[in-house]
Each structure stands twice: as C-alpha cells, then as structure tokens.
PDB file of C-alpha atoms and ligand atoms in Angstrom:
ATOM      1  CA  MET A   6      -6.170  65.722  40.213  1.00 80.00           C
ATOM      2  CA  LYS A   7      -6.157  68.381  37.554  1.00 84.00           C
ATOM      3  CA  SER A   8      -4.703  67.277  34.261  1.00 88.00           C
ATOM      4  CA  GLU A   9      -1.892  69.414  34.377  1.00 90.00           C
ATOM      5  CA  GLU A  10      -1.054  68.514  37.497  1.00 93.00           C
ATOM      6  CA  LYS A  11      -1.270  64.882  36.535  1.00 94.00           C
ATOM      7  CA  ARG A  12       1.034  65.362  33.628  1.00 94.00           C
ATOM      8  CA  LYS A  13       3.579  66.979  35.673  1.00 96.00           C
ATOM      9  CA  LEU A  14       3.387  64.104  37.986  1.00 97.00           C
ATOM     10  CA  LEU A  15       3.677  61.469  35.349  1.00 97.00           C
ATOM     11  CA  ASN A  16       6.442  63.382  34.161  1.00 97.00           C
ATOM     12  CA  GLU A  17       8.319  63.035  37.413  1.00 97.00           C
ATOM     13  CA  ILE A  18       7.473  59.195  37.619  1.00 98.00           C
ATOM     14  CA  LYS A  19       8.869  58.810  34.122  1.00 97.00           C
ATOM     15  CA  GLU A  20      12.208  60.695  35.043  1.00 97.00           C
ATOM     16  CA  TYR A  21      12.372  58.915  38.508  1.00 97.00           C
ATOM     17  CA  TRP A  22      12.224  55.349  36.553  1.00 96.00           C
ATOM     18  CA  ASN A  23      14.899  56.387  34.126  1.00 96.00           C
ATOM     19  CA  GLN A  24      17.274  57.042  36.868  1.00 94.00           C
ATOM     20  CA  HIS A  25      16.147  53.840  39.020  1.00 93.00           C
ATOM     21  CA  ILE A  26      16.815  50.595  36.954  1.00 85.00           C
ATOM     22  CA  HIS A  27      14.811  48.243  39.257  1.00 82.00           C
ATOM     23  CA  ASP A  28      17.061  45.853  41.268  1.00 81.00           C
ATOM     24  CA  LEU A  29      20.071  47.346  39.935  1.00 82.00           C
ATOM     25  CA  GLU A  30      22.182  47.001  43.492  1.00 77.00           C
ATOM     26  CA  ILE A  31      22.515  43.395  42.949  1.00 79.00           C
ATOM     27  CA  VAL A  32      23.844  43.233  39.266  1.00 84.00           C
ATOM     28  CA  GLN A  33      27.309  42.186  38.938  1.00 87.00           C
ATOM     29  CA  HIS A  34      27.735  42.195  34.934  1.00 91.00           C
ATOM     30  CA  PRO A  35      27.861  45.571  33.052  1.00 90.00           C
ATOM     31  CA  ILE A  36      24.476  47.197  32.223  1.00 92.00           C
ATOM     32  CA  GLY A  37      22.790  45.376  29.047  1.00 93.00           C
ATOM     33  CA  SER A  38      25.064  42.743  28.961  1.00 94.00           C
ATOM     34  CA  LYS A  39      23.717  39.071  28.672  1.00 95.00           C
ATOM     35  CA  GLY A  40      25.320  38.651  32.274  1.00 95.00           C
ATOM     36  CA  PHE A  41      23.357  41.818  33.682  1.00 94.00           C
ATOM     37  CA  PHE A  42      20.055  40.341  32.312  1.00 96.00           C
ATOM     38  CA  GLU A  43      20.707  36.786  33.797  1.00 96.00           C
ATOM     39  CA  ASP A  44      21.873  38.227  37.306  1.00 94.00           C
ATOM     40  CA  LEU A  45      18.549  40.521  37.258  1.00 94.00           C
ATOM     41  CA  ASP A  46      16.411  37.083  36.452  1.00 96.00           C
ATOM     42  CA  GLU A  47      18.246  35.047  38.958  1.00 93.00           C
ATOM     43  CA  TYR A  48      17.759  37.479  41.485  1.00 90.00           C
ATOM     44  CA  ARG A  49      14.141  38.187  40.957  1.00 93.00           C
ATOM     45  CA  PHE A  50      12.864  34.402  40.704  1.00 94.00           C
ATOM     46  CA  ASP A  51      15.001  33.757  43.947  1.00 91.00           C
ATOM     47  CA  LYS A  52      13.324  36.688  45.608  1.00 89.00           C
ATOM     48  CA  LEU A  53       9.915  36.457  44.540  1.00 94.00           C
ATOM     49  CA  ARG A  54      10.099  32.233  44.356  1.00 91.00           C
ATOM     50  CA  TYR A  55       5.872  32.645  44.121  1.00 94.00           C
ATOM     51  CA  LEU A  56       5.759  33.678  41.006  1.00 97.00           C
ATOM     52  CA  PRO A  57       6.368  30.864  38.560  1.00 97.00           C
ATOM     53  CA  THR A  58       3.865  29.152  40.741  1.00 96.00           C
ATOM     54  CA  VAL A  59       1.250  31.632  40.314  1.00 96.00           C
ATOM     55  CA  VAL A  60       1.949  32.847  36.804  1.00 98.00           C
ATOM     56  CA  ASP A  61       2.108  30.091  34.047  1.00 98.00           C
ATOM     57  CA  PHE A  62       4.494  31.883  31.931  1.00 98.00           C
ATOM     58  CA  LYS A  63       4.989  28.873  29.834  1.00 97.00           C
ATOM     59  CA  GLY A  64       0.860  28.848  29.072  1.00 98.00           C
ATOM     60  CA  TYR A  65       0.175  31.230  26.683  1.00 98.00           C
ATOM     61  CA  LYS A  66       1.499  29.945  23.258  1.00 98.00           C
ATOM     62  CA  GLY A  67       0.243  31.712  20.526  1.00 98.00           C
ATOM     63  CA  LYS A  68      -1.637  34.331  22.833  1.00 98.00           C
ATOM     64  CA  LYS A  69      -1.186  38.181  23.137  1.00 98.00           C
ATOM     65  CA  VAL A  70       0.289  39.275  26.106  1.00 98.00           C
ATOM     66  CA  LEU A  71       0.676  42.902  27.307  1.00 98.00           C
ATOM     67  CA  GLU A  72       2.794  44.086  30.249  1.00 98.00           C
ATOM     68  CA  ILE A  73       2.369  47.399  31.382  1.00 98.00           C
ATOM     69  CA  GLY A  74       5.472  48.642  33.151  1.00 98.00           C
ATOM     70  CA  CYS A  75       7.626  46.257  32.020  1.00 98.00           C
ATOM     71  CA  GLY A  76      11.015  47.304  33.025  1.00 97.00           C
ATOM     72  CA  ALA A  77      14.204  45.667  31.574  1.00 97.00           C
ATOM     73  CA  GLY A  78      11.616  42.695  30.418  1.00 98.00           C
ATOM     74  CA  ILE A  79      12.583  40.027  32.870  1.00 97.00           C
ATOM     75  CA  ASP A  80       8.988  38.870  32.960  1.00 98.00           C
ATOM     76  CA  LEU A  81       7.946  39.405  29.724  1.00 98.00           C
ATOM     77  CA  ILE A  82      11.007  37.048  28.183  1.00 98.00           C
ATOM     78  CA  ARG A  83       9.450  34.198  30.252  1.00 98.00           C
ATOM     79  CA  PHE A  84       6.017  34.647  28.197  1.00 98.00           C
ATOM     80  CA  ALA A  85       8.077  35.353  24.975  1.00 98.00           C
ATOM     81  CA  ARG A  86      10.010  31.914  25.748  1.00 98.00           C
ATOM     82  CA  GLY A  87       6.708  30.376  26.413  1.00 98.00           C
ATOM     83  CA  GLY A  88       5.789  31.210  22.834  1.00 98.00           C
ATOM     84  CA  ALA A  89       3.218  33.930  23.678  1.00 98.00           C
ATOM     85  CA  GLU A  90       3.035  37.258  21.175  1.00 98.00           C
ATOM     86  CA  VAL A  91       4.331  39.691  23.486  1.00 98.00           C
ATOM     87  CA  THR A  92       4.090  43.408  23.697  1.00 98.00           C
ATOM     88  CA  GLY A  93       5.734  45.456  26.846  1.00 98.00           C
ATOM     89  CA  VAL A  94       5.292  49.016  27.764  1.00 98.00           C
ATOM     90  CA  ASP A  95       6.824  51.187  30.100  1.00 98.00           C
ATOM     91  CA  LEU A  96       6.901  54.955  30.925  1.00 98.00           C
ATOM     92  CA  SER A  97      10.716  55.290  31.209  1.00 97.00           C
ATOM     93  CA  GLU A  98      13.274  55.152  28.080  1.00 97.00           C
ATOM     94  CA  THR A  99      15.731  53.516  30.197  1.00 96.00           C
ATOM     95  CA  ALA A 100      13.406  50.501  30.554  1.00 97.00           C
ATOM     96  CA  ILE A 101      12.367  49.997  27.240  1.00 98.00           C
ATOM     97  CA  ASP A 102      15.827  50.492  26.101  1.00 97.00           C
ATOM     98  CA  LEU A 103      16.870  47.445  28.071  1.00 97.00           C
ATOM     99  CA  ALA A 104      13.769  45.373  27.544  1.00 98.00           C
ATOM    100  CA  LYS A 105      14.858  45.796  23.651  1.00 98.00           C
ATOM    101  CA  LYS A 106      18.510  44.853  24.347  1.00 97.00           C
ATOM    102  CA  ASN A 107      17.438  41.900  26.549  1.00 98.00           C
ATOM    103  CA  PHE A 108      15.207  40.608  23.673  1.00 98.00           C
ATOM    104  CA  GLN A 109      17.879  41.323  20.978  1.00 98.00           C
ATOM    105  CA  ILE A 110      20.506  39.444  22.983  1.00 97.00           C
ATOM    106  CA  ASN A 111      18.228  36.512  23.884  1.00 97.00           C
ATOM    107  CA  GLY A 112      17.166  36.585  19.826  1.00 97.00           C
ATOM    108  CA  LEU A 113      13.487  36.721  20.709  1.00 98.00           C
ATOM    109  CA  LYS A 114      10.887  39.187  19.239  1.00 97.00           C
ATOM    110  CA  ALA A 115       8.415  41.599  21.171  1.00 98.00           C
ATOM    111  CA  ASP A 116       6.773  44.881  20.323  1.00 98.00           C
ATOM    112  CA  LEU A 117       8.349  46.946  22.950  1.00 98.00           C
ATOM    113  CA  ARG A 118       7.417  51.105  23.469  1.00 98.00           C
ATOM    114  CA  VAL A 119       7.750  53.854  25.691  1.00 98.00           C
ATOM    115  CA  MET A 120       3.876  54.473  26.424  1.00 98.00           C
ATOM    116  CA  ASN A 121       1.938  55.283  29.429  1.00 98.00           C
ATOM    117  CA  GLY A 122       0.046  52.834  30.926  1.00 98.00           C
ATOM    118  CA  GLU A 123      -2.646  55.001  31.502  1.00 98.00           C
ATOM    119  CA  ALA A 124      -3.298  55.942  27.990  1.00 98.00           C
ATOM    120  CA  LEU A 125      -2.817  52.697  26.056  1.00 98.00           C
ATOM    121  CA  GLU A 126      -2.255  53.646  22.466  1.00 98.00           C
ATOM    122  CA  PHE A 127      -3.807  50.012  21.247  1.00 98.00           C
ATOM    123  CA  LYS A 128      -7.266  49.011  20.104  1.00 98.00           C
ATOM    124  CA  ASP A 129     -10.229  47.941  22.589  1.00 98.00           C
ATOM    125  CA  LYS A 130      -9.970  44.211  23.277  1.00 98.00           C
ATOM    126  CA  SER A 131      -6.283  43.449  21.305  1.00 98.00           C
ATOM    127  CA  PHE A 132      -4.819  41.174  24.511  1.00 98.00           C
ATOM    128  CA  ASP A 133      -5.455  37.753  25.788  1.00 98.00           C
ATOM    129  CA  LEU A 134      -3.560  38.477  28.964  1.00 98.00           C
ATOM    130  CA  VAL A 135      -2.645  42.053  30.368  1.00 98.00           C
ATOM    131  CA  TYR A 136       0.139  41.552  33.084  1.00 98.00           C
ATOM    132  CA  VAL A 137       0.931  44.154  35.478  1.00 98.00           C
ATOM    133  CA  HIS A 138       3.548  43.437  38.112  1.00 98.00           C
ATOM    134  CA  GLY A 139       4.690  45.950  40.554  1.00 97.00           C
ATOM    135  CA  VAL A 140       3.487  49.122  38.611  1.00 98.00           C
ATOM    136  CA  LEU A 141       0.097  50.076  39.680  1.00 98.00           C
ATOM    137  CA  GLN A 142       1.577  51.046  43.091  1.00 98.00           C
ATOM    138  CA  TYR A 143       3.877  53.463  41.339  1.00 98.00           C
ATOM    139  CA  THR A 144       1.726  55.485  38.811  1.00 98.00           C
ATOM    140  CA  ALA A 145      -0.291  58.509  38.857  1.00 97.00           C
ATOM    141  CA  ASP A 146      -3.614  57.087  38.754  1.00 97.00           C
ATOM    142  CA  SER A 147      -3.835  53.224  39.423  1.00 98.00           C
ATOM    143  CA  ARG A 148      -7.649  53.513  38.443  1.00 98.00           C
ATOM    144  CA  LYS A 149      -6.749  54.765  34.941  1.00 97.00           C
ATOM    145  CA  MET A 150      -4.637  52.020  34.400  1.00 98.00           C
ATOM    146  CA  VAL A 151      -6.681  49.760  35.356  1.00 98.00           C
ATOM    147  CA  GLU A 152      -9.521  50.416  33.051  1.00 98.00           C
ATOM    148  CA  GLU A 153      -7.369  50.832  30.419  1.00 98.00           C
ATOM    149  CA  SER A 154      -6.158  47.171  31.184  1.00 98.00           C
ATOM    150  CA  TYR A 155      -9.676  45.983  31.032  1.00 98.00           C
ATOM    151  CA  ARG A 156     -10.460  48.224  27.785  1.00 98.00           C
ATOM    152  CA  VAL A 157      -7.461  46.407  25.342  1.00 98.00           C
ATOM    153  CA  LEU A 158      -8.526  42.793  27.131  1.00 98.00           C
ATOM    154  CA  LYS A 159     -10.623  40.526  24.739  1.00 98.00           C
ATOM    155  CA  GLU A 160     -13.981  39.137  26.001  1.00 98.00           C
ATOM    156  CA  GLY A 161     -12.777  36.469  28.626  1.00 98.00           C
ATOM    157  CA  GLY A 162      -9.105  37.792  28.570  1.00 98.00           C
ATOM    158  CA  GLU A 163      -7.118  37.776  31.538  1.00 98.00           C
ATOM    159  CA  PHE A 164      -5.687  40.112  34.130  1.00 98.00           C
ATOM    160  CA  MET A 165      -3.158  39.858  36.670  1.00 98.00           C
ATOM    161  CA  GLY A 166      -1.386  42.496  38.723  1.00 98.00           C
ATOM    162  CA  MET A 167       0.324  42.825  42.045  1.00 98.00           C
ATOM    163  CA  VAL A 168       0.452  45.709  44.266  1.00 98.00           C
ATOM    164  CA  TYR A 169       2.185  45.720  47.913  1.00 97.00           C
ATOM    165  CA  ASN A 170      -0.132  44.909  50.777  1.00 97.00           C
ATOM    166  CA  ALA A 171      -0.310  47.644  53.363  1.00 95.00           C
ATOM    167  CA  LYS A 172      -0.675  45.224  55.883  1.00 93.00           C
ATOM    168  CA  GLY A 173       2.267  43.089  54.769  1.00 92.00           C
ATOM    169  CA  TRP A 174       5.347  41.808  56.878  1.00 87.00           C
ATOM    170  CA  LEU A 175       7.489  44.101  55.204  1.00 87.00           C
ATOM    171  CA  MET A 176       5.557  46.839  56.022  1.00 87.00           C
ATOM    172  CA  VAL A 177       5.805  45.986  59.780  1.00 83.00           C
ATOM    173  CA  LEU A 178       9.110  45.196  59.622  1.00 82.00           C
ATOM    174  CA  SER A 179      10.489  48.207  57.827  1.00 85.00           C
ATOM    175  CA  LYS A 180       8.959  50.295  60.796  1.00 84.00           C
ATOM    176  CA  LEU A 181      10.237  48.490  63.393  1.00 81.00           C
ATOM    177  CA  MET A 182      13.459  47.871  61.713  1.00 79.00           C
ATOM    178  CA  LYS A 183      13.427  51.857  60.538  1.00 78.00           C
ATOM    179  CA  VAL A 184      14.592  50.482  57.453  1.00 78.00           C
ATOM    180  CA  GLY A 185      13.046  52.100  54.358  1.00 81.00           C
ATOM    181  CA  LEU A 186      11.150  50.475  51.528  1.00 85.00           C
ATOM    182  CA  GLU A 187      12.406  50.033  48.433  1.00 84.00           C
ATOM    183  CA  HIS A 188      11.840  52.651  45.863  1.00 91.00           C
ATOM    184  CA  GLU A 189      10.433  54.675  48.969  1.00 90.00           C
ATOM    185  CA  ASP A 190      11.656  57.545  47.151  1.00 93.00           C
ATOM    186  CA  ALA A 191       9.531  57.225  43.990  1.00 96.00           C
ATOM    187  CA  PRO A 192       7.394  60.162  43.380  1.00 97.00           C
ATOM    188  CA  VAL A 193       4.125  57.724  44.099  1.00 97.00           C
ATOM    189  CA  LEU A 194       4.415  54.467  46.219  1.00 96.00           C
ATOM    190  CA  ASP A 195       0.612  53.567  47.342  1.00 96.00           C
ATOM    191  CA  LEU A 196      -0.096  50.434  49.468  1.00 96.00           C
ATOM    192  CA  TYR A 197      -3.160  48.581  49.357  1.00 97.00           C
ATOM    193  CA  THR A 198      -5.143  46.451  51.665  1.00 97.00           C
ATOM    194  CA  ILE A 199      -6.806  43.522  50.235  1.00 96.00           C
ATOM    195  CA  LYS A 200     -10.151  45.549  50.355  1.00 97.00           C
ATOM    196  CA  GLU A 201      -8.931  48.216  48.407  1.00 98.00           C
ATOM    197  CA  PHE A 202      -7.385  45.946  45.735  1.00 98.00           C
ATOM    198  CA  LYS A 203     -10.436  44.062  45.464  1.00 97.00           C
ATOM    199  CA  GLU A 204     -12.670  47.397  44.708  1.00 98.00           C
ATOM    200  CA  LEU A 205      -9.820  48.514  42.463  1.00 98.00           C
ATOM    201  CA  LEU A 206     -10.487  45.530  40.203  1.00 98.00           C
ATOM    202  CA  SER A 207     -14.141  45.620  40.569  1.00 97.00           C
ATOM    203  CA  GLU A 208     -14.692  45.638  36.664  1.00 97.00           C
ATOM    204  CA  PHE A 209     -13.282  42.337  36.775  1.00 98.00           C
ATOM    205  CA  LYS A 210     -15.297  39.242  36.582  1.00 97.00           C
ATOM    206  CA  GLU A 211     -14.033  36.017  39.077  1.00 97.00           C
ATOM    207  CA  VAL A 212     -11.385  38.098  41.110  1.00 98.00           C
ATOM    208  CA  LYS A 213      -8.776  36.263  43.003  1.00 97.00           C
ATOM    209  CA  LEU A 214      -6.552  37.820  45.099  1.00 97.00           C
ATOM    210  CA  VAL A 215      -3.472  35.956  46.912  1.00 95.00           C
ATOM    211  CA  PRO A 216      -0.852  37.718  49.313  1.00 95.00           C
ATOM    212  CA  GLU A 217       2.215  36.554  48.051  1.00 94.00           C
ATOM    213  CA  ARG A 218       5.813  36.766  49.074  1.00 92.00           C
ATOM    214  CA  PHE A 219       7.240  35.597  52.198  1.00 88.00           C
ATOM    215  CA  PRO A 220      10.898  36.277  53.662  1.00 84.00           C
ATOM    216  CA  VAL A 221      13.929  35.065  51.891  1.00 83.00           C
ATOM    217  CA  LYS A 222      17.340  35.876  52.973  1.00 81.00           C
ATOM    218  CA  THR A 223      18.454  39.666  51.660  1.00 76.00           C
ATOM    219  CA  ARG A 224      21.452  40.019  49.575  1.00 75.00           C
ATOM    220  CA  LEU A 225      20.654  43.692  48.912  1.00 72.00           C
ATOM    221  CA  HIS A 226      21.428  44.493  53.110  1.00 72.00           C
ATOM    222  CA  LYS A 227      24.687  44.046  54.681  1.00 74.00           C
ATOM    223  CA  GLY A 228      26.023  44.263  58.313  1.00 78.00           C
ATOM    224  CA  LEU A 229      24.339  43.377  61.833  1.00 76.00           C
ATOM    225  CA  LYS A 230      20.548  44.258  60.748  1.00 77.00           C
ATOM    226  CA  ALA A 231      21.552  41.675  57.559  1.00 78.00           C
ATOM    227  CA  PHE A 232      22.910  39.214  60.014  1.00 82.00           C
ATOM    228  CA  PHE A 233      20.037  39.420  62.417  1.00 79.00           C
ATOM    229  CA  TYR A 234      17.425  39.436  59.219  1.00 79.00           C
ATOM    230  CA  ASN A 235      19.123  36.131  57.486  1.00 81.00           C
ATOM    231  CA  THR A 236      19.524  33.995  60.863  1.00 80.00           C
ATOM    232  CA  LEU A 237      16.638  34.559  62.863  1.00 81.00           C
ATOM    233  CA  PHE A 238      13.918  36.545  61.410  1.00 81.00           C
ATOM    234  CA  VAL A 239      13.778  34.542  58.062  1.00 83.00           C
ATOM    235  CA  ASN A 240      14.341  31.050  59.794  1.00 86.00           C
ATOM    236  CA  ILE A 241      11.624  31.880  62.120  1.00 87.00           C
ATOM    237  CA  PHE A 242       9.096  33.349  60.066  1.00 85.00           C
ATOM    238  CA  ASN A 243       9.371  30.468  57.733  1.00 87.00           C
ATOM    239  CA  LEU A 244       8.474  28.292  60.690  1.00 89.00           C
ATOM    240  CA  ILE A 245       5.148  29.513  60.844  1.00 89.00           C
ATOM    241  CA  PRO A 246       2.507  27.492  58.883  1.00 88.00           C
ATOM    242  CA  ARG A 247       1.380  29.542  55.456  1.00 88.00           C
ATOM    243  CA  SER A 248      -1.994  29.109  55.998  1.00 88.00           C
ATOM    244  CA  LEU A 249      -1.291  31.534  59.528  1.00 88.00           C
ATOM    245  CA  VAL A 250       0.605  34.189  57.823  1.00 85.00           C
ATOM    246  CA  ARG A 251      -0.958  34.280  54.058  1.00 90.00           C
ATOM    247  CA  PRO A 252      -3.100  37.644  55.086  1.00 91.00           C
ATOM    248  CA  TRP A 253       0.404  39.027  55.470  1.00 91.00           C
ATOM    249  CA  GLY A 254       2.127  38.487  52.567  1.00 94.00           C
ATOM    250  CA  TRP A 255       4.126  41.527  51.014  1.00 94.00           C
ATOM    251  CA  HIS A 256       2.663  40.951  47.350  1.00 96.00           C
ATOM    252  CA  ILE A 257      -1.311  40.959  46.557  1.00 97.00           C
ATOM    253  CA  MET A 258      -1.159  39.009  43.378  1.00 98.00           C
ATOM    254  CA  ALA A 259      -4.559  39.553  41.402  1.00 98.00           C
ATOM    255  CA  PHE A 260      -6.200  37.586  38.855  1.00 98.00           C
ATOM    256  CA  GLY A 261      -9.594  38.495  37.111  1.00 98.00           C
ATOM    257  CA  ILE A 262     -11.348  37.971  34.111  1.00 98.00           C
ATOM    258  CA  LYS A 263     -13.079  40.826  31.726  1.00 98.00           C
TER     259      LYS A 263
HETATM  260  C1  SAM B  23       9.186  48.566  40.034  1.00 74.29           C
HETATM  261  S1  SAM B  23       9.129  48.745  38.557  1.00 74.29           S
HETATM  262  C2  SAM B  23       8.652  47.487  37.940  1.00 74.29           C
HETATM  263  C3  SAM B  23       9.086  46.624  36.874  1.00 74.29           C
HETATM  264  C4  SAM B  23       8.641  45.365  36.449  1.00 74.29           C
HETATM  265  N1  SAM B  23       7.094  45.311  36.296  1.00 74.29           N
HETATM  266  C5  SAM B  23       9.187  44.436  37.565  1.00 74.29           C
HETATM  267  O1  SAM B  23       8.243  44.018  38.181  1.00 74.29           O
HETATM  268  O2  SAM B  23      10.524  44.144  37.435  1.00 74.29           O
HETATM  269  C6  SAM B  23       7.862  49.740  37.891  1.00 74.29           C
HETATM  270  C7  SAM B  23       7.752  50.154  36.827  1.00 74.29           C
HETATM  271  O3  SAM B  23       6.309  51.104  36.254  1.00 74.29           O
HETATM  272  C8  SAM B  23       6.893  51.762  35.441  1.00 74.29           C
HETATM  273  N2  SAM B  23       5.590  52.558  35.475  1.00 74.29           N
HETATM  274  C9  SAM B  23       5.488  53.259  36.210  1.00 74.29           C
HETATM  275  N3  SAM B  23       3.920  54.384  35.962  1.00 74.29           N
HETATM  276  C10 SAM B  23       3.890  53.903  34.657  1.00 74.29           C
HETATM  277  C11 SAM B  23       3.034  54.090  33.971  1.00 74.29           C
HETATM  278  N4  SAM B  23       2.264  55.146  33.955  1.00 74.29           N
HETATM  279  N5  SAM B  23       2.813  53.367  32.568  1.00 74.29           N
HETATM  280  C12 SAM B  23       3.933  52.648  32.211  1.00 74.29           C
HETATM  281  N6  SAM B  23       4.676  52.372  33.077  1.00 74.29           N
HETATM  282  C13 SAM B  23       4.991  52.652  34.341  1.00 74.29           C
HETATM  283  C14 SAM B  23       8.095  52.582  35.512  1.00 74.29           C
HETATM  284  O4  SAM B  23       8.523  52.922  34.804  1.00 74.29           O
HETATM  285  C15 SAM B  23       8.700  51.266  36.085  1.00 74.29           C
HETATM  286  O5  SAM B  23       9.606  50.767  35.080  1.00 74.29           O
END
C-alpha cells in the first residue's frame, strides 16, 4: 500500500473508532461515569469468560505493560490493579479520553496516549509485555503493528494478541443467520486462519495459538433470533466437548516470546 493511501486509511480507522465505542450498546450508565466502566467490564468479562483464564492480569507486578489499541482501558486497568506499570495507546482520541477517565475515577496511574500502533513512539526494548487484543484485525497494516510490538519488547518479553478466526463458529453462524458481525462496517476488518496468524507472528519464539471464545447468551440482540440463539444454539453448542470444537473458537489468542 502506498504511504498516502495508508495515511488516508489510518485516518478513516481513527474516525471510525472515534465514533464507535466498543460495546457501547449494552451500557446503562452515562458515558464516562464509574457505572459506565463497570458496565463495560462486566459485559466484557461475561462475554469473554476465557480471558482471565489465559491472561494472568495480576501476574505483572512491577513489570512494564503496553497495550496497543487499549480502547477505554478495560483490560489495561486489570493489569494496573495487579501492580503493573501500564502504558496504553490508541488511534482514537475518544478511546484515550475514556481510558484517562477510567483510570482517574479508579485512582490508578497510566501513561495513556493517542498513538498509531504501527509507528510506536517508544524506544526499542522498553516493555515486558505487549498486549494487543482485538486490534490487529482492524488496523491498516497488521504486519507493521507486529513488527513494532517486537521492536519495543525487551529480550525475553511477552507478546499477547487476539484476532478473529476466519473459520470460527460466529463467522459460520453470522452467514447462516444473515446477522452481521460486530464492527463489520469498520474501514478494516480482517479475519485470520490459525496458519495465517502463526505466519504473522513468525518473528516470535515459542508461539502458542489457542482458539477461544465459545457461545454465551447474547444481550445485544433481541426478538426471535435471540430467543433461538439463547435457548437452543448456546445450550446445544456447549454440550459438545471443547476438545472437538476448539478449532472453531471465535478468538484466536496468541502468545509469543521475543
Ligand atoms: C475493537 S476495539 C478493541 C479495544 C480493546 N482492545 C478491547 O478489546 O476492548 C479496536 C481498537 O483498536 C484501535 N486501533 C485500531 N487501529 C489502531 C492503530 N493502528 N493504532 C492504535 N490503535 C488502533 C481502535 O481505535 C479501537 O479502539
């Protein structure tokens, strides 16, 4: 992609995420209030039940953690509560303003900046962990974002990322039920196979990819579709042993070492 084209695309991405706060649909409290951040946290960790089982948010005490595409800081604040020294960057001003409010309301410290994760303004080897959850699939050049993550990690530092699975159950269901994916209208939304994601992370050592995120009852949709989804689909799907459905997890979580 030519640099002018890429600049334009990154601007569109920024504008899109300035207008779309992730998971805003389910929030009951006024934007930016304590209840607002609690709603976001409660919804996220109900929907993504797997996340605290694979990410040790309390395990980085005294370590330097960078989150790229931190949104309102819902995950980053968990690292901070665990004693990590946290930095969060996001292309969107709205996201960074909210993340600042989230940390302020909760009396926690963070270095939060509007920044492009494809051109990080940090020195080489600055962080112990780079965390990129649900971001690589929405950026203009995911390879560049991975290269930058690698560059700013210390030797032996950890990378954790998540992209959507091109062969995931939600993709299949969305096509069958003709219900669009969340943020399908974003300027970029790329899906990855496990093989493609592995290839993207080939610079890292000890790369482990784990498909996660299996169906839980939806609060987002209403009506007949939601009724069938909640009563039939979720219950039947979850009767199937995880070992059989594992390759169709909607989120591919990746772990790697520099
Ligand atoms: C789906 S939201 C995910 C937010 C958060 N990580 C979460 O999981 O709730 C995607 C976020 O990635 C950010 N983003 C996309 N491209 C980016 C880039 N090149 N640099 C920094 N942030 C980016 C967007 O602004 C948006 O806040």
